[in-house]
Amino acid sequence: MIQKIDHLGIAVKNLNESVAFYEKTLGLKCEGIEEVASQKVRTAFFHAGETHIELLEATDPESPIAKFLEKNGEGIHHVAYGVDDVQAHLDKAAAEGCRLIHDKPFEGAAGKMVAFLHPKSTHGVLTELCMPKKSCGCSCHH
Ligand code: ZN
């Protein structure tokens, strides 16, 4: 089940400048900056109520974020839904004919297990499914 929009991913050219804007101008608090080597990105997370904002900066010209910026410039890169079971959602989407970027969840930023659906199959929006890696302590079965 989709529980909420967990975060919006926003591609930026310069993470430090963008963090300053989100902190000073918007007044959001940066929760931390983290490099995700497997995705060749540096990320900064902000709380915006229950939803988070994830800023993404490329750390390599081959990064998916570098390619996105080249094509589209800065802007919203993906929508991430918090789900109870990423694998079950992937399997269901695949069974419905949706193109997947990952057929298995992998560890993304903020210790979450994540996977992406291809924007060609999602009406133009790169769609992330994510869930906490560690047991959340509730009655669900992570
Ligand atoms: Zn994300």
Tab-separated table of C-alpha atoms and ligand atoms in Angstrom:
chain	number	residue	atom	x	y	z
A	1	MET	CA	0.000	0.000	0.000
A	2	ILE	CA	1.193	3.517	-0.721
A	3	GLN	CA	1.340	5.352	2.589
A	4	LYS	CA	2.283	8.878	1.592
A	5	ILE	CA	4.512	10.949	-0.621
A	6	ASP	CA	7.780	10.353	1.179
A	7	HIS	CA	9.765	12.970	-0.681
A	8	LEU	CA	10.231	14.985	-3.844
A	9	GLY	CA	13.618	14.733	-5.517
A	10	ILE	CA	14.916	17.971	-7.010
A	11	ALA	CA	17.943	18.069	-9.289
A	12	VAL	CA	20.265	21.001	-8.595
A	13	LYS	CA	23.526	22.184	-10.098
A	14	ASN	CA	25.168	23.216	-6.854
A	15	LEU	CA	24.116	21.497	-3.647
A	16	ASN	CA	25.659	24.008	-1.243
A	17	GLU	CA	23.983	26.982	-2.923
A	18	SER	CA	20.668	25.171	-3.018
A	19	VAL	CA	20.891	24.140	0.635
A	20	ALA	CA	21.468	27.780	1.538
A	21	PHE	CA	18.327	28.775	-0.378
A	22	TYR	CA	16.169	26.115	1.274
A	23	GLU	CA	17.488	26.997	4.728
A	24	LYS	CA	17.618	30.773	4.554
A	25	THR	CA	14.877	31.695	2.124
A	26	LEU	CA	12.382	28.891	2.719
A	27	GLY	CA	13.318	28.286	6.336
A	28	LEU	CA	13.520	24.485	6.109
A	29	LYS	CA	16.035	22.633	8.222
A	30	CYS	CA	18.634	20.466	6.499
A	31	GLU	CA	18.577	16.988	8.051
A	32	GLY	CA	21.868	15.956	6.551
A	33	ILE	CA	24.015	15.710	3.450
A	34	GLU	CA	24.956	12.302	2.164
A	35	GLU	CA	26.771	10.916	-0.848
A	36	VAL	CA	25.219	7.878	-2.540
A	37	ALA	CA	28.162	6.463	-4.462
A	38	SER	CA	26.126	3.849	-6.333
A	39	GLN	CA	23.980	6.603	-7.879
A	40	LYS	CA	26.835	9.130	-8.278
A	41	VAL	CA	24.897	11.774	-6.374
A	42	ARG	CA	25.191	13.930	-3.285
A	43	THR	CA	21.886	14.501	-1.530
A	44	ALA	CA	20.536	16.875	1.084
A	45	PHE	CA	17.295	16.098	2.922
A	46	PHE	CA	14.863	18.580	4.445
A	47	HIS	CA	11.765	18.074	6.547
A	48	ALA	CA	8.656	19.693	5.113
A	49	GLY	CA	6.056	18.341	7.487
A	50	GLU	CA	5.591	14.615	6.868
A	51	THR	CA	7.130	14.906	3.439
A	52	HIS	CA	10.779	15.499	2.707
A	53	ILE	CA	12.607	17.385	0.030
A	54	GLU	CA	15.656	15.648	-1.426
A	55	LEU	CA	18.097	17.844	-3.324
A	56	LEU	CA	20.329	15.918	-5.711
A	57	GLU	CA	23.670	17.019	-7.112
A	58	ALA	CA	25.725	14.978	-9.583
A	59	THR	CA	29.167	13.845	-8.420
A	60	ASP	CA	30.177	12.564	-11.848
A	61	PRO	CA	29.391	13.514	-15.475
A	62	GLU	CA	27.970	9.999	-15.879
A	63	SER	CA	25.542	10.506	-13.003
A	64	PRO	CA	21.853	10.199	-13.907
A	65	ILE	CA	21.472	13.661	-12.341
A	66	ALA	CA	24.114	15.151	-14.669
A	67	LYS	CA	22.193	13.733	-17.626
A	68	PHE	CA	18.894	15.028	-16.271
A	69	LEU	CA	20.333	18.538	-15.782
A	70	GLU	CA	21.764	18.529	-19.295
A	71	LYS	CA	18.374	17.678	-20.757
A	72	ASN	CA	15.975	19.553	-18.474
A	73	GLY	CA	17.925	21.958	-16.309
A	74	GLU	CA	17.223	22.214	-12.597
A	75	GLY	CA	13.826	21.092	-11.363
A	76	ILE	CA	11.728	18.256	-10.013
A	77	HIS	CA	13.452	14.981	-10.801
A	78	HIS	CA	11.279	12.355	-9.119
A	79	VAL	CA	8.336	11.711	-6.825
A	80	ALA	CA	8.944	9.122	-4.098
A	81	TYR	CA	6.099	7.191	-2.512
A	82	GLY	CA	6.565	5.607	0.889
A	83	VAL	CA	5.264	2.037	0.678
A	84	ASP	CA	5.100	-0.920	3.009
A	85	ASP	CA	6.774	-3.344	0.596
A	86	VAL	CA	8.900	-2.108	-2.331
A	87	GLN	CA	9.329	-5.557	-3.878
A	88	ALA	CA	5.583	-6.258	-3.866
A	89	HIS	CA	4.945	-2.914	-5.611
A	90	LEU	CA	7.642	-3.616	-8.202
A	91	ASP	CA	6.200	-7.041	-8.937
A	92	LYS	CA	2.699	-5.626	-9.271
A	93	ALA	CA	3.862	-2.784	-11.547
A	94	ALA	CA	5.808	-5.241	-13.725
A	95	ALA	CA	2.789	-7.522	-13.941
A	96	GLU	CA	0.759	-4.515	-15.154
A	97	GLY	CA	3.293	-3.977	-17.940
A	98	CYS	CA	5.154	-1.075	-16.318
A	99	ARG	CA	8.815	-0.695	-17.270
A	100	LEU	CA	11.073	-0.860	-14.199
A	101	ILE	CA	14.484	0.752	-13.824
A	102	HIS	CA	15.282	-1.627	-10.955
A	103	ASP	CA	13.586	-4.966	-10.460
A	104	LYS	CA	14.958	-5.223	-6.915
A	105	PRO	CA	15.153	-2.546	-4.192
A	106	PHE	CA	18.625	-1.213	-3.353
A	107	GLU	CA	19.922	0.963	-0.533
A	108	GLY	CA	19.445	4.638	-1.313
A	109	ALA	CA	19.954	7.791	0.746
A	110	ALA	CA	18.830	8.048	4.372
A	111	GLY	CA	19.104	4.271	4.886
A	112	LYS	CA	16.041	3.536	2.765
A	113	MET	CA	15.422	0.672	0.386
A	114	VAL	CA	14.406	2.192	-2.932
A	115	ALA	CA	13.610	1.333	-6.552
A	116	PHE	CA	12.465	3.352	-9.558
A	117	LEU	CA	9.784	2.944	-12.208
A	118	HIS	CA	10.665	4.192	-15.673
A	119	PRO	CA	9.142	7.597	-16.604
A	120	LYS	CA	8.162	6.198	-20.036
A	121	SER	CA	5.701	3.956	-18.188
A	122	THR	CA	4.539	6.476	-15.577
A	123	HIS	CA	3.228	9.325	-17.743
A	124	GLY	CA	6.456	11.263	-17.578
A	125	VAL	CA	7.226	11.218	-13.865
A	126	LEU	CA	10.233	9.277	-12.637
A	127	THR	CA	8.631	7.387	-9.751
A	128	GLU	CA	10.473	6.070	-6.719
A	129	LEU	CA	9.154	3.546	-4.234
A	130	CYS	CA	10.851	3.549	-0.854
A	131	MET	CA	10.614	2.155	2.627
A	132	PRO	CA	12.789	2.211	5.733
A	133	LYS	CA	15.491	-0.440	5.731
A	134	LYS	CA	15.255	-1.173	9.407
A	135	SER	CA	12.241	-2.515	11.141
A	136	CYS	CA	9.998	0.403	11.928
A	137	GLY	CA	8.794	-1.112	15.174
A	138	CYS	CA	5.160	-1.253	14.143
A	139	SER	CA	3.206	-4.402	13.421
A	140	CYS	CA	4.136	-4.607	9.729
A	141	HIS	CA	6.668	-7.138	8.483
A	142	HIS	CA	9.845	-5.409	7.286
B	1	ZN	ZN	14.485	9.959	-3.848
